[in-house]
C-alpha positions as CSV (number, residue, x, y, z in Angstrom):
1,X,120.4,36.7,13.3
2,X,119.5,34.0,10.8
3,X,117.2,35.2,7.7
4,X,113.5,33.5,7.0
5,X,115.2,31.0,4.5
6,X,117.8,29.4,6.6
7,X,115.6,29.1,9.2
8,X,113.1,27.5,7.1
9,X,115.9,24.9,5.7
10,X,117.2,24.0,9.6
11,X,113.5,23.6,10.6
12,X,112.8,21.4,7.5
13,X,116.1,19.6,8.4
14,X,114.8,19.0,12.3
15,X,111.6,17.1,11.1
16,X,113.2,15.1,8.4
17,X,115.3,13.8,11.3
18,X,112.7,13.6,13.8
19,X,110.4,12.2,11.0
20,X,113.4,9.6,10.1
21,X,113.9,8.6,14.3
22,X,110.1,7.8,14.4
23,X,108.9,6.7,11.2
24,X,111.4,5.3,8.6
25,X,108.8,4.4,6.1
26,X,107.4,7.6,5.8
27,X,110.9,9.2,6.4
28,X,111.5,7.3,2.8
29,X,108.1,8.6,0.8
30,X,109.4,11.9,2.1
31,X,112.5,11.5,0.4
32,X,111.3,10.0,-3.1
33,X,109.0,12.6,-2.8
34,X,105.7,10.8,-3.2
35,X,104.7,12.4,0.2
36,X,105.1,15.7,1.4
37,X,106.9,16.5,4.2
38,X,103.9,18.4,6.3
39,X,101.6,15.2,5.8
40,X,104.1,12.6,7.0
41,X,104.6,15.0,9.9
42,X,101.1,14.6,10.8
43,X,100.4,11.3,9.6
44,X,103.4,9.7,12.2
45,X,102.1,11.8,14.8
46,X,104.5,14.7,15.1
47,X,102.8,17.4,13.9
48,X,99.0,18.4,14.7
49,X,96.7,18.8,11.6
50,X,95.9,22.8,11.1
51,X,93.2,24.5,9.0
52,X,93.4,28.3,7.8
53,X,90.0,30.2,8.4
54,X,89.3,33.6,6.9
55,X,88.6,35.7,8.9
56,X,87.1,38.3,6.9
57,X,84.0,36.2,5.4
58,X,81.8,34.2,7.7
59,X,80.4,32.1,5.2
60,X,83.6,30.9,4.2
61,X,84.7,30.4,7.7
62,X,81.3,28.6,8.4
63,X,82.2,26.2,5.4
64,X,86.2,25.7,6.4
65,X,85.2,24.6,9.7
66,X,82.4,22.5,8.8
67,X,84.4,20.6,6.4
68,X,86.8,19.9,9.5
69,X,84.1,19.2,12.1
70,X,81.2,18.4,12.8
71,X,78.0,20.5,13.6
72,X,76.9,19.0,16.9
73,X,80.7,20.0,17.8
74,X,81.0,23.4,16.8
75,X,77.6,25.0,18.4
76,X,78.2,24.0,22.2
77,X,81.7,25.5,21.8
78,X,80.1,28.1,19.7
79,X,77.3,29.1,23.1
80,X,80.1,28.4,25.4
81,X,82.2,31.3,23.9
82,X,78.8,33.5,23.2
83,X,77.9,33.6,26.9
């Protein structure tokens, strides 16, 4: 079984060649390393933006998620999962 760090280094090594395949440019910033790797992921479409929420404050959970979305989203989805 392959430790935590090698698999970190092959899974960094899959999206730099998936990154590379679909977006060259960005492929490039990666490598000069004027961009990060996790925001070229997302910014060429490969990878889905994520957010960490903790989960032991609810203020600060109220304020991570309402610097990601909107109010008028959040309180349907809110009384949708209250009922």
């Amino acid at each position: 079984m392959m430790d935590q760090k090698k698999l970190n280094k092959a899974q960094r090594h899959l999206n730099l060649e998936q990154l590379a395949q679909a977006r060259p440019d960005l492929h490039e910033k990666v490598k000069a390393k004027s961009m990060n790797l996790r925001d070229a992921m997302i910014e060429a479409g490969l990878r889905k933006p994520t957010v960490v929420v903790p989960t032991n404050d609810l203020n600060a959970a109220a304020a991570k998620l309402s610097e990601n979305f909107e109010l008028s989203e959040l309180i349907p989805l809110l009384q949708q999962h209250d009922a």
